[in-house]
Amino acid sequence: DFGLVKAKALGGGAKAPAANAPQPVPARLLGGLISGEAFIELLNAIFQKHSVRQKLSSHPGDRAQSWGQVAKGLHRLSVELDQETVDVLSSGDIGTVLELLTELHVVYKHWAAGEAKRRKRRQAERARAQPQQGPGGSAAAAGGGSYAARTPLSAYSAAVGASPSAA
């Protein structure tokens, strides 16, 4: 019912099983990994987190279809799976499945960092493309002005002809 995964030593003085001792993996998780369904859930969560408009569909009972969906999702992360690899994954080769899971972790960290850089770059470009609106700018001439020009003290001072700092 369980697969085995090697444990990592815990920090903070926590008592852990011996390092590299096999740890049980629930059969449901192991089955989801082998069938590709867990990869589909993981990829869909990644896409949702990063607002990527792609949704993969799971095909319970049809590993070939599920792994085909995984291949499409990985393509979005710039990972190409050839048909031979998809066939090996579909056959249930746990070694290849775990290798892909490890690779996905590394690729995701790199892809997420690149997405964050692209997002910052787009925000900076939008900020540069917007006209600068400050005192005396087009917003002030249109009556919007700066925050200081819209405060009650500034409005009162303007009405009586005094500067805001003198009031």
PDB file of C-alpha atoms in Angstrom:
ATOM      1  CA  ASP A   1       0.000   0.000   0.000  1.00  0.00           C
ATOM      2  CA  PHE A   2       2.940   2.353   0.416  1.00  0.00           C
ATOM      3  CA  GLY A   3       5.887   3.447  -1.674  1.00  0.00           C
ATOM      4  CA  LEU A   4       9.152   4.459  -0.065  1.00  0.00           C
ATOM      5  CA  VAL A   5      10.880   7.812  -0.017  1.00  0.00           C
ATOM      6  CA  LYS A   6      14.139   8.685   1.710  1.00  0.00           C
ATOM      7  CA  ALA A   7      13.711  11.074   4.650  1.00  0.00           C
ATOM      8  CA  LYS A   8      15.609  14.286   5.199  1.00  0.00           C
ATOM      9  CA  ALA A   9      17.045  15.047   8.619  1.00  0.00           C
ATOM     10  CA  LEU A  10      14.894  17.499  10.571  1.00  0.00           C
ATOM     11  CA  GLY A  11      16.414  20.611  12.125  1.00  0.00           C
ATOM     12  CA  GLY A  12      15.791  22.076  15.571  1.00  0.00           C
ATOM     13  CA  GLY A  13      16.616  18.929  17.528  1.00  0.00           C
ATOM     14  CA  ALA A  14      13.491  17.132  16.342  1.00  0.00           C
ATOM     15  CA  LYS A  15      13.758  13.389  16.633  1.00  0.00           C
ATOM     16  CA  ALA A  16      13.533  11.960  13.136  1.00  0.00           C
ATOM     17  CA  PRO A  17      14.015   8.518  11.716  1.00  0.00           C
ATOM     18  CA  ALA A  18      17.551   7.764  10.659  1.00  0.00           C
ATOM     19  CA  ALA A  19      18.628   9.868   7.678  1.00  0.00           C
ATOM     20  CA  ASN A  20      18.007   8.086   4.391  1.00  0.00           C
ATOM     21  CA  ALA A  21      15.662   5.615   6.096  1.00  0.00           C
ATOM     22  CA  PRO A  22      12.685   4.708   3.894  1.00  0.00           C
ATOM     23  CA  GLN A  23       9.468   6.570   4.748  1.00  0.00           C
ATOM     24  CA  PRO A  24       6.015   5.348   3.779  1.00  0.00           C
ATOM     25  CA  VAL A  25       4.157   7.199   1.021  1.00  0.00           C
ATOM     26  CA  PRO A  26       0.367   6.790   1.017  1.00  0.00           C
ATOM     27  CA  ALA A  27      -0.848   4.495  -1.750  1.00  0.00           C
ATOM     28  CA  ARG A  28      -3.297   7.143  -2.987  1.00  0.00           C
ATOM     29  CA  LEU A  29      -0.489   9.668  -3.537  1.00  0.00           C
ATOM     30  CA  LEU A  30       1.743   7.076  -5.135  1.00  0.00           C
ATOM     31  CA  GLY A  31      -1.115   5.971  -7.407  1.00  0.00           C
ATOM     32  CA  GLY A  32      -1.803   9.615  -8.367  1.00  0.00           C
ATOM     33  CA  LEU A  33       1.834  10.148  -9.262  1.00  0.00           C
ATOM     34  CA  ILE A  34       2.043   6.983 -11.339  1.00  0.00           C
ATOM     35  CA  SER A  35      -1.201   7.698 -13.190  1.00  0.00           C
ATOM     36  CA  GLY A  36      -0.195  11.313 -13.877  1.00  0.00           C
ATOM     37  CA  GLU A  37      -3.273  12.692 -12.109  1.00  0.00           C
ATOM     38  CA  ALA A  38      -1.223  14.193  -9.250  1.00  0.00           C
ATOM     39  CA  PHE A  39       1.003  15.934 -11.822  1.00  0.00           C
ATOM     40  CA  ILE A  40      -2.110  17.388 -13.487  1.00  0.00           C
ATOM     41  CA  GLU A  41      -3.355  18.725 -10.139  1.00  0.00           C
ATOM     42  CA  LEU A  42       0.073  20.164  -9.391  1.00  0.00           C
ATOM     43  CA  LEU A  43       0.411  21.827 -12.803  1.00  0.00           C
ATOM     44  CA  ASN A  44      -3.124  23.264 -12.592  1.00  0.00           C
ATOM     45  CA  ALA A  45      -2.286  24.712  -9.157  1.00  0.00           C
ATOM     46  CA  ILE A  46       0.895  26.285 -10.568  1.00  0.00           C
ATOM     47  CA  PHE A  47      -1.023  27.775 -13.496  1.00  0.00           C
ATOM     48  CA  GLN A  48      -3.737  29.144 -11.219  1.00  0.00           C
ATOM     49  CA  LYS A  49      -1.195  30.666  -8.809  1.00  0.00           C
ATOM     50  CA  HIS A  50       0.573  32.457 -11.652  1.00  0.00           C
ATOM     51  CA  SER A  51      -2.607  33.420 -13.576  1.00  0.00           C
ATOM     52  CA  VAL A  52      -1.711  31.249 -16.559  1.00  0.00           C
ATOM     53  CA  ARG A  53      -4.783  30.593 -18.662  1.00  0.00           C
ATOM     54  CA  GLN A  54      -4.353  26.876 -19.104  1.00  0.00           C
ATOM     55  CA  LYS A  55      -6.330  24.068 -17.493  1.00  0.00           C
ATOM     56  CA  LEU A  56      -5.320  20.441 -17.869  1.00  0.00           C
ATOM     57  CA  SER A  57      -7.911  17.701 -17.641  1.00  0.00           C
ATOM     58  CA  SER A  58      -7.394  14.407 -15.881  1.00  0.00           C
ATOM     59  CA  HIS A  59      -8.419  11.112 -17.477  1.00  0.00           C
ATOM     60  CA  PRO A  60      -8.883   8.591 -14.641  1.00  0.00           C
ATOM     61  CA  GLY A  61      -8.156   5.087 -15.828  1.00  0.00           C
ATOM     62  CA  ASP A  62      -6.394   6.242 -19.002  1.00  0.00           C
ATOM     63  CA  ARG A  63      -2.747   6.840 -18.145  1.00  0.00           C
ATOM     64  CA  ALA A  64      -1.754   7.597 -21.741  1.00  0.00           C
ATOM     65  CA  GLN A  65      -4.286  10.457 -21.953  1.00  0.00           C
ATOM     66  CA  SER A  66      -3.322  11.789 -18.512  1.00  0.00           C
ATOM     67  CA  TRP A  67       0.393  11.752 -19.306  1.00  0.00           C
ATOM     68  CA  GLY A  68      -0.376  13.449 -22.635  1.00  0.00           C
ATOM     69  CA  GLN A  69      -2.012  16.257 -20.634  1.00  0.00           C
ATOM     70  CA  VAL A  70       1.022  16.417 -18.348  1.00  0.00           C
ATOM     71  CA  ALA A  71       3.253  16.757 -21.424  1.00  0.00           C
ATOM     72  CA  LYS A  72       1.118  19.711 -22.627  1.00  0.00           C
ATOM     73  CA  GLY A  73       1.374  21.371 -19.222  1.00  0.00           C
ATOM     74  CA  LEU A  74       5.117  20.845 -19.025  1.00  0.00           C
ATOM     75  CA  HIS A  75       5.458  22.365 -22.495  1.00  0.00           C
ATOM     76  CA  ARG A  76       4.083  25.591 -20.959  1.00  0.00           C
ATOM     77  CA  LEU A  77       7.012  25.445 -18.521  1.00  0.00           C
ATOM     78  CA  SER A  78       9.432  24.880 -21.440  1.00  0.00           C
ATOM     79  CA  VAL A  79       9.898  21.176 -20.685  1.00  0.00           C
ATOM     80  CA  GLU A  80       9.508  18.840 -23.643  1.00  0.00           C
ATOM     81  CA  LEU A  81       8.566  15.199 -23.145  1.00  0.00           C
ATOM     82  CA  ASP A  82       9.049  13.047 -26.228  1.00  0.00           C
ATOM     83  CA  GLN A  83       6.563  10.293 -27.017  1.00  0.00           C
ATOM     84  CA  GLU A  84       8.942   7.592 -25.813  1.00  0.00           C
ATOM     85  CA  THR A  85       9.147   9.232 -22.378  1.00  0.00           C
ATOM     86  CA  VAL A  86       5.355   9.670 -22.250  1.00  0.00           C
ATOM     87  CA  ASP A  87       5.026   5.947 -23.048  1.00  0.00           C
ATOM     88  CA  VAL A  88       7.474   5.004 -20.260  1.00  0.00           C
ATOM     89  CA  LEU A  89       5.592   7.218 -17.799  1.00  0.00           C
ATOM     90  CA  SER A  90       2.275   5.710 -18.936  1.00  0.00           C
ATOM     91  CA  SER A  91       3.623   2.232 -18.272  1.00  0.00           C
ATOM     92  CA  GLY A  92       4.005   3.152 -14.585  1.00  0.00           C
ATOM     93  CA  ASP A  93       7.809   3.264 -14.307  1.00  0.00           C
ATOM     94  CA  ILE A  94       8.118   4.724 -10.788  1.00  0.00           C
ATOM     95  CA  GLY A  95      11.786   5.648 -11.268  1.00  0.00           C
ATOM     96  CA  THR A  96      10.964   7.839 -14.266  1.00  0.00           C
ATOM     97  CA  VAL A  97       7.948   9.321 -12.450  1.00  0.00           C
ATOM     98  CA  LEU A  98      10.071  10.319  -9.439  1.00  0.00           C
ATOM     99  CA  GLU A  99      12.812  11.670 -11.712  1.00  0.00           C
ATOM    100  CA  LEU A 100      10.210  13.837 -13.471  1.00  0.00           C
ATOM    101  CA  LEU A 101       8.854  15.045 -10.114  1.00  0.00           C
ATOM    102  CA  THR A 102      12.343  16.119  -9.058  1.00  0.00           C
ATOM    103  CA  GLU A 103      12.926  17.808 -12.418  1.00  0.00           C
ATOM    104  CA  LEU A 104       9.570  19.592 -12.182  1.00  0.00           C
ATOM    105  CA  HIS A 105      10.582  21.050  -8.826  1.00  0.00           C
ATOM    106  CA  VAL A 106      13.797  22.495 -10.264  1.00  0.00           C
ATOM    107  CA  VAL A 107      12.114  23.740 -13.446  1.00  0.00           C
ATOM    108  CA  TYR A 108       9.258  25.348 -11.503  1.00  0.00           C
ATOM    109  CA  LYS A 109      11.629  27.349  -9.288  1.00  0.00           C
ATOM    110  CA  HIS A 110      13.430  28.657 -12.386  1.00  0.00           C
ATOM    111  CA  TRP A 111      10.184  29.326 -14.293  1.00  0.00           C
ATOM    112  CA  ALA A 112       8.552  31.109 -11.322  1.00  0.00           C
ATOM    113  CA  ALA A 113      11.601  33.369 -10.921  1.00  0.00           C
ATOM    114  CA  GLY A 114      11.436  34.229 -14.633  1.00  0.00           C
ATOM    115  CA  GLU A 115       7.694  34.957 -14.355  1.00  0.00           C
ATOM    116  CA  ALA A 116       8.322  37.292 -11.413  1.00  0.00           C
ATOM    117  CA  LYS A 117      10.984  39.173 -13.397  1.00  0.00           C
ATOM    118  CA  ARG A 118       8.646  39.489 -16.396  1.00  0.00           C
ATOM    119  CA  ARG A 119       5.838  40.776 -14.159  1.00  0.00           C
ATOM    120  CA  LYS A 120       8.114  43.423 -12.605  1.00  0.00           C
ATOM    121  CA  ARG A 121       9.353  44.450 -16.043  1.00  0.00           C
ATOM    122  CA  ARG A 122       5.762  44.834 -17.324  1.00  0.00           C
ATOM    123  CA  GLN A 123       4.814  46.919 -14.283  1.00  0.00           C
ATOM    124  CA  ALA A 124       7.834  49.170 -14.779  1.00  0.00           C
ATOM    125  CA  GLU A 125       7.000  49.599 -18.468  1.00  0.00           C
ATOM    126  CA  ARG A 126       3.399  50.521 -17.611  1.00  0.00           C
ATOM    127  CA  ALA A 127       4.602  53.041 -15.040  1.00  0.00           C
ATOM    128  CA  ARG A 128       6.925  54.640 -17.607  1.00  0.00           C
ATOM    129  CA  ALA A 129       4.187  54.710 -20.252  1.00  0.00           C
ATOM    130  CA  GLN A 130       1.757  56.616 -18.022  1.00  0.00           C
ATOM    131  CA  PRO A 131       2.117  60.423 -18.154  1.00  0.00           C
ATOM    132  CA  GLN A 132       3.736  61.961 -15.118  1.00  0.00           C
ATOM    133  CA  GLN A 133       1.152  63.852 -13.073  1.00  0.00           C
ATOM    134  CA  GLY A 134       2.532  66.161 -10.490  1.00  0.00           C
ATOM    135  CA  PRO A 135       1.949  69.752  -9.369  1.00  0.00           C
ATOM    136  CA  GLY A 136       1.378  71.859 -12.457  1.00  0.00           C
ATOM    137  CA  GLY A 137       0.821  68.738 -14.588  1.00  0.00           C
ATOM    138  CA  SER A 138      -2.249  68.010 -16.653  1.00  0.00           C
ATOM    139  CA  ALA A 139      -4.160  66.691 -13.631  1.00  0.00           C
ATOM    140  CA  ALA A 140      -3.582  69.916 -11.687  1.00  0.00           C
ATOM    141  CA  ALA A 141      -4.697  72.001 -14.648  1.00  0.00           C
ATOM    142  CA  ALA A 142      -7.850  69.889 -14.936  1.00  0.00           C
ATOM    143  CA  GLY A 143      -8.721  70.494 -11.292  1.00  0.00           C
ATOM    144  CA  GLY A 144      -7.351  67.204  -9.905  1.00  0.00           C
ATOM    145  CA  GLY A 145      -4.087  68.625  -8.625  1.00  0.00           C
ATOM    146  CA  SER A 146      -1.933  67.017  -6.006  1.00  0.00           C
ATOM    147  CA  TYR A 147      -3.138  65.730  -2.660  1.00  0.00           C
ATOM    148  CA  ALA A 148      -1.927  68.871  -0.871  1.00  0.00           C
ATOM    149  CA  ALA A 149      -4.049  71.073  -3.162  1.00  0.00           C
ATOM    150  CA  ARG A 150      -7.152  69.076  -2.253  1.00  0.00           C
ATOM    151  CA  THR A 151      -6.871  69.172   1.551  1.00  0.00           C
ATOM    152  CA  PRO A 152      -9.301  71.439   3.456  1.00  0.00           C
ATOM    153  CA  LEU A 153      -6.470  73.591   4.833  1.00  0.00           C
ATOM    154  CA  SER A 154      -5.056  74.154   1.351  1.00  0.00           C
ATOM    155  CA  ALA A 155      -8.514  74.977  -0.013  1.00  0.00           C
ATOM    156  CA  TYR A 156      -9.114  77.451   2.828  1.00  0.00           C
ATOM    157  CA  SER A 157      -5.691  79.013   2.368  1.00  0.00           C
ATOM    158  CA  ALA A 158      -6.278  79.378  -1.353  1.00  0.00           C
ATOM    159  CA  ALA A 159      -9.637  81.039  -0.669  1.00  0.00           C
ATOM    160  CA  VAL A 160      -8.140  83.611   1.717  1.00  0.00           C
ATOM    161  CA  GLY A 161      -5.031  84.072  -0.356  1.00  0.00           C
ATOM    162  CA  ALA A 162      -2.533  82.698   2.186  1.00  0.00           C
ATOM    163  CA  SER A 163      -0.021  79.908   1.625  1.00  0.00           C
ATOM    164  CA  PRO A 164      -0.786  76.585   3.363  1.00  0.00           C
ATOM    165  CA  SER A 165       2.404  76.807   5.440  1.00  0.00           C
ATOM    166  CA  ALA A 166       1.598  80.294   6.700  1.00  0.00           C
ATOM    167  CA  ALA A 167      -1.906  79.309   7.892  1.00  0.00           C
TER     168      ALA A 167
END
